[in-house]
Amino acid sequence: MSSNGGTTSPGDEDLVRIASLTRQRAYAPYSQYRVGAAIRTRRGKVTAGANVENASYGLTVCAERNAVFQAVNAGEKGFEVIAVVADDLPRPCGACLQVLTEFCEPELRVILASAAGAREVARLADLLPRPFKLEQRD
Ligand code: THU
């Protein structure tokens, strides 16, 4: 299924599988809502993350941010697609969409996947059409 980001492409299910496996590492004792994310560069490098909660709720970090920060710290750029998996079809939060906007093109494909097999594909710019931007000074 698609919501204006096109349909799934070859390789998408592999990325969903990696996100699902990483989801097993979620630390979500407060919400019990476990999320996994896997992001792939155009060169084919994949990095994954899961959500990590905290007793001080606001310190929780979502799966998407853990995946993209880990990729950036490994020197990766040129992201093509991210897969996000939860029990139901996840909707990336505004904070994660803003972080993705920092490192990805508006055309980034975002695959939303439920553990039961539902799929939706969107573009980053459809999910966050008017992101905050600041001129870079370096
Ligand atoms: N969460 C994510 O990891 N990604 C999303 O797309 C939505 C929300 C996490 C944060 C928190 O640990 C839990 O899900 C409930 O909000």
PDB file of C-alpha atoms and ligand atoms in Angstrom:
ATOM      1  CA  MET A   1       0.000   0.000   0.000  1.00  0.00           C
ATOM      2  CA  SER A   2       1.123   3.553  -0.627  1.00  0.00           C
ATOM      3  CA  SER A   3       0.310   7.024   0.610  1.00  0.00           C
ATOM      4  CA  ASN A   4       1.825   9.183  -2.138  1.00  0.00           C
ATOM      5  CA  GLY A   5       5.417   7.956  -1.710  1.00  0.00           C
ATOM      6  CA  GLY A   6       5.119   5.203  -4.280  1.00  0.00           C
ATOM      7  CA  THR A   7       4.846   1.499  -3.664  1.00  0.00           C
ATOM      8  CA  THR A   8       7.440  -0.741  -2.071  1.00  0.00           C
ATOM      9  CA  SER A   9      10.621  -1.426  -4.071  1.00  0.00           C
ATOM     10  CA  PRO A  10      13.022  -4.374  -4.249  1.00  0.00           C
ATOM     11  CA  GLY A  11      15.038  -4.464  -1.051  1.00  0.00           C
ATOM     12  CA  ASP A  12      12.372  -2.757   1.032  1.00  0.00           C
ATOM     13  CA  GLU A  13      11.378  -5.972   2.777  1.00  0.00           C
ATOM     14  CA  ASP A  14      15.017  -6.624   3.705  1.00  0.00           C
ATOM     15  CA  LEU A  15      15.138  -3.219   5.357  1.00  0.00           C
ATOM     16  CA  VAL A  16      11.851  -3.885   7.164  1.00  0.00           C
ATOM     17  CA  ARG A  17      13.280  -7.191   8.401  1.00  0.00           C
ATOM     18  CA  ILE A  18      16.376  -5.471   9.806  1.00  0.00           C
ATOM     19  CA  ALA A  19      14.170  -2.860  11.500  1.00  0.00           C
ATOM     20  CA  SER A  20      12.045  -5.668  12.973  1.00  0.00           C
ATOM     21  CA  LEU A  21      15.079  -7.497  14.329  1.00  0.00           C
ATOM     22  CA  THR A  22      16.452  -4.297  15.862  1.00  0.00           C
ATOM     23  CA  ARG A  23      13.029  -3.624  17.369  1.00  0.00           C
ATOM     24  CA  GLN A  24      13.704  -6.559  19.673  1.00  0.00           C
ATOM     25  CA  ARG A  25      16.334  -4.329  21.308  1.00  0.00           C
ATOM     26  CA  ALA A  26      13.792  -1.610  22.145  1.00  0.00           C
ATOM     27  CA  TYR A  27      13.853  -0.447  25.758  1.00  0.00           C
ATOM     28  CA  ALA A  28      10.219   0.533  26.318  1.00  0.00           C
ATOM     29  CA  PRO A  29       9.210  -0.409  29.894  1.00  0.00           C
ATOM     30  CA  TYR A  30       6.910   2.630  30.259  1.00  0.00           C
ATOM     31  CA  SER A  31       4.906   2.650  27.031  1.00  0.00           C
ATOM     32  CA  GLN A  32       5.393  -0.964  25.962  1.00  0.00           C
ATOM     33  CA  TYR A  33       5.371   0.529  22.441  1.00  0.00           C
ATOM     34  CA  ARG A  34       8.371  -1.002  20.731  1.00  0.00           C
ATOM     35  CA  VAL A  35       9.723   0.540  17.532  1.00  0.00           C
ATOM     36  CA  GLY A  36      12.573  -0.422  15.209  1.00  0.00           C
ATOM     37  CA  ALA A  37      14.037   1.625  12.375  1.00  0.00           C
ATOM     38  CA  ALA A  38      16.607   0.906   9.675  1.00  0.00           C
ATOM     39  CA  ILE A  39      18.011   3.512   7.281  1.00  0.00           C
ATOM     40  CA  ARG A  40      19.885   2.757   4.042  1.00  0.00           C
ATOM     41  CA  THR A  41      22.223   4.942   2.016  1.00  0.00           C
ATOM     42  CA  ARG A  42      22.273   5.028  -1.774  1.00  0.00           C
ATOM     43  CA  ARG A  43      25.526   3.033  -1.534  1.00  0.00           C
ATOM     44  CA  GLY A  44      23.650   0.302   0.357  1.00  0.00           C
ATOM     45  CA  LYS A  45      24.955   0.824   3.914  1.00  0.00           C
ATOM     46  CA  VAL A  46      22.291   0.019   6.520  1.00  0.00           C
ATOM     47  CA  THR A  47      22.160   1.301  10.099  1.00  0.00           C
ATOM     48  CA  ALA A  48      19.420   0.460  12.583  1.00  0.00           C
ATOM     49  CA  GLY A  49      18.083   1.590  15.959  1.00  0.00           C
ATOM     50  CA  ALA A  50      15.233   1.040  18.398  1.00  0.00           C
ATOM     51  CA  ASN A  51      13.523   3.344  20.870  1.00  0.00           C
ATOM     52  CA  VAL A  52      15.165   3.815  24.267  1.00  0.00           C
ATOM     53  CA  GLU A  53      12.908   5.191  26.995  1.00  0.00           C
ATOM     54  CA  ASN A  54      13.783   6.872  30.273  1.00  0.00           C
ATOM     55  CA  ALA A  55      12.049   7.268  33.642  1.00  0.00           C
ATOM     56  CA  SER A  56      12.276  10.997  32.945  1.00  0.00           C
ATOM     57  CA  TYR A  57       9.973  10.587  29.963  1.00  0.00           C
ATOM     58  CA  GLY A  58      11.274  13.525  27.927  1.00  0.00           C
ATOM     59  CA  LEU A  59      14.697  11.914  27.629  1.00  0.00           C
ATOM     60  CA  THR A  60      13.274   9.055  25.571  1.00  0.00           C
ATOM     61  CA  VAL A  61      14.830   8.718  22.122  1.00  0.00           C
ATOM     62  CA  CYS A  62      12.802   7.284  19.246  1.00  0.00           C
ATOM     63  CA  ALA A  63      13.977   4.466  16.999  1.00  0.00           C
ATOM     64  CA  GLU A  64      14.280   6.731  13.951  1.00  0.00           C
ATOM     65  CA  ARG A  65      16.627   9.156  15.688  1.00  0.00           C
ATOM     66  CA  ASN A  66      18.760   6.362  17.111  1.00  0.00           C
ATOM     67  CA  ALA A  67      19.117   4.892  13.614  1.00  0.00           C
ATOM     68  CA  VAL A  68      20.003   8.146  11.857  1.00  0.00           C
ATOM     69  CA  PHE A  69      22.344   9.428  14.587  1.00  0.00           C
ATOM     70  CA  GLN A  70      24.241   6.150  14.564  1.00  0.00           C
ATOM     71  CA  ALA A  71      24.578   6.360  10.783  1.00  0.00           C
ATOM     72  CA  VAL A  72      25.804   9.958  10.905  1.00  0.00           C
ATOM     73  CA  ASN A  73      28.330   9.075  13.624  1.00  0.00           C
ATOM     74  CA  ALA A  74      29.601   6.279  11.368  1.00  0.00           C
ATOM     75  CA  GLY A  75      30.239   8.884   8.658  1.00  0.00           C
ATOM     76  CA  GLU A  76      27.320   7.907   6.470  1.00  0.00           C
ATOM     77  CA  LYS A  77      25.296  10.277   4.308  1.00  0.00           C
ATOM     78  CA  GLY A  78      23.208  10.146   1.153  1.00  0.00           C
ATOM     79  CA  PHE A  79      20.209   8.398   2.666  1.00  0.00           C
ATOM     80  CA  GLU A  80      17.672   6.876   0.311  1.00  0.00           C
ATOM     81  CA  VAL A  81      15.112   5.079   2.446  1.00  0.00           C
ATOM     82  CA  ILE A  82      14.149   4.425   6.069  1.00  0.00           C
ATOM     83  CA  ALA A  83      11.895   1.649   7.366  1.00  0.00           C
ATOM     84  CA  VAL A  84      10.026   1.994  10.661  1.00  0.00           C
ATOM     85  CA  VAL A  85       8.298  -0.963  12.307  1.00  0.00           C
ATOM     86  CA  ALA A  86       5.889  -1.174  15.255  1.00  0.00           C
ATOM     87  CA  ASP A  87       2.914  -3.333  16.232  1.00  0.00           C
ATOM     88  CA  ASP A  88       0.644  -1.005  14.283  1.00  0.00           C
ATOM     89  CA  LEU A  89       1.612   1.298  11.378  1.00  0.00           C
ATOM     90  CA  PRO A  90       3.904   3.829  13.098  1.00  0.00           C
ATOM     91  CA  ARG A  91       3.725   7.564  12.458  1.00  0.00           C
ATOM     92  CA  PRO A  92       7.147   9.166  12.949  1.00  0.00           C
ATOM     93  CA  CYS A  93       6.929  12.041  15.454  1.00  0.00           C
ATOM     94  CA  GLY A  94       7.654  15.640  14.514  1.00  0.00           C
ATOM     95  CA  ALA A  95      11.037  15.617  16.270  1.00  0.00           C
ATOM     96  CA  CYS A  96      12.213  12.622  14.224  1.00  0.00           C
ATOM     97  CA  LEU A  97      10.941  14.142  10.987  1.00  0.00           C
ATOM     98  CA  GLN A  98      12.863  17.343  11.760  1.00  0.00           C
ATOM     99  CA  VAL A  99      16.041  15.326  12.445  1.00  0.00           C
ATOM    100  CA  LEU A 100      15.584  13.339   9.231  1.00  0.00           C
ATOM    101  CA  THR A 101      15.159  16.652   7.369  1.00  0.00           C
ATOM    102  CA  GLU A 102      18.603  17.699   8.640  1.00  0.00           C
ATOM    103  CA  PHE A 103      20.326  14.761   6.953  1.00  0.00           C
ATOM    104  CA  CYS A 104      18.020  13.592   4.163  1.00  0.00           C
ATOM    105  CA  GLU A 105      16.517  14.899   0.947  1.00  0.00           C
ATOM    106  CA  PRO A 106      12.786  15.712   0.914  1.00  0.00           C
ATOM    107  CA  GLU A 107      12.391  12.705  -1.428  1.00  0.00           C
ATOM    108  CA  LEU A 108      13.585  10.246   1.234  1.00  0.00           C
ATOM    109  CA  ARG A 109      11.266   7.246   1.087  1.00  0.00           C
ATOM    110  CA  VAL A 110       9.738   6.373   4.442  1.00  0.00           C
ATOM    111  CA  ILE A 111       8.390   2.828   4.724  1.00  0.00           C
ATOM    112  CA  LEU A 112       5.933   2.410   7.565  1.00  0.00           C
ATOM    113  CA  ALA A 113       5.399  -1.211   8.507  1.00  0.00           C
ATOM    114  CA  SER A 114       3.293  -3.079  11.021  1.00  0.00           C
ATOM    115  CA  ALA A 115       4.526  -6.309  12.547  1.00  0.00           C
ATOM    116  CA  ALA A 116       1.428  -7.960  11.072  1.00  0.00           C
ATOM    117  CA  GLY A 117       2.486  -7.086   7.503  1.00  0.00           C
ATOM    118  CA  ALA A 118       0.737  -3.796   6.660  1.00  0.00           C
ATOM    119  CA  ARG A 119       2.863  -1.362   4.614  1.00  0.00           C
ATOM    120  CA  GLU A 120       2.638   2.296   3.709  1.00  0.00           C
ATOM    121  CA  VAL A 121       5.222   4.320   1.773  1.00  0.00           C
ATOM    122  CA  ALA A 122       5.525   8.081   2.031  1.00  0.00           C
ATOM    123  CA  ARG A 123       8.067  10.795   1.206  1.00  0.00           C
ATOM    124  CA  LEU A 124       9.717  12.792   3.974  1.00  0.00           C
ATOM    125  CA  ALA A 125       8.385  16.031   2.466  1.00  0.00           C
ATOM    126  CA  ASP A 126       4.828  14.687   2.607  1.00  0.00           C
ATOM    127  CA  LEU A 127       5.167  13.901   6.301  1.00  0.00           C
ATOM    128  CA  LEU A 128       6.863  17.221   7.163  1.00  0.00           C
ATOM    129  CA  PRO A 129       6.150  19.635   4.289  1.00  0.00           C
ATOM    130  CA  ARG A 130       7.471  22.871   5.814  1.00  0.00           C
ATOM    131  CA  PRO A 131      10.370  22.008   8.159  1.00  0.00           C
ATOM    132  CA  PHE A 132      12.369  24.531  10.145  1.00  0.00           C
ATOM    133  CA  LYS A 133      15.573  25.440   8.292  1.00  0.00           C
ATOM    134  CA  LEU A 134      18.584  27.505   9.303  1.00  0.00           C
ATOM    135  CA  GLU A 135      21.480  28.603   7.127  1.00  0.00           C
ATOM    136  CA  GLN A 136      24.584  26.494   7.777  1.00  0.00           C
ATOM    137  CA  ARG A 137      27.736  28.454   8.599  1.00  0.00           C
ATOM    138  CA  ASP A 138      30.428  25.870   7.957  1.00  0.00           C
TER     139      ASP A 138
HETATM  140  N1  THU B   1       8.374   6.129  19.225  1.00  0.00           N
HETATM  141  C1  THU B   1       9.336   5.817  18.293  1.00  0.00           C
HETATM  142  O1  THU B   1      10.374   5.240  18.630  1.00  0.00           O
HETATM  143  N2  THU B   1       9.094   6.134  16.999  1.00  0.00           N
HETATM  144  C2  THU B   1       7.926   6.618  16.518  1.00  0.00           C
HETATM  145  O2  THU B   1       7.770   6.759  15.323  1.00  0.00           O
HETATM  146  C3  THU B   1       6.847   6.977  17.459  1.00  0.00           C
HETATM  147  C4  THU B   1       7.169   6.848  18.898  1.00  0.00           C
HETATM  148  C5  THU B   1       8.583   5.688  20.609  1.00  0.00           C
HETATM  149  C6  THU B   1       8.875   6.726  21.636  1.00  0.00           C
HETATM  150  C7  THU B   1       8.400   6.041  22.904  1.00  0.00           C
HETATM  151  O3  THU B   1       9.419   5.188  23.381  1.00  0.00           O
HETATM  152  C8  THU B   1       7.255   5.169  22.438  1.00  0.00           C
HETATM  153  O4  THU B   1       7.403   5.032  21.049  1.00  0.00           O
HETATM  154  C9  THU B   1       5.881   5.728  22.769  1.00  0.00           C
HETATM  155  O5  THU B   1       5.771   7.036  22.356  1.00  0.00           O
END
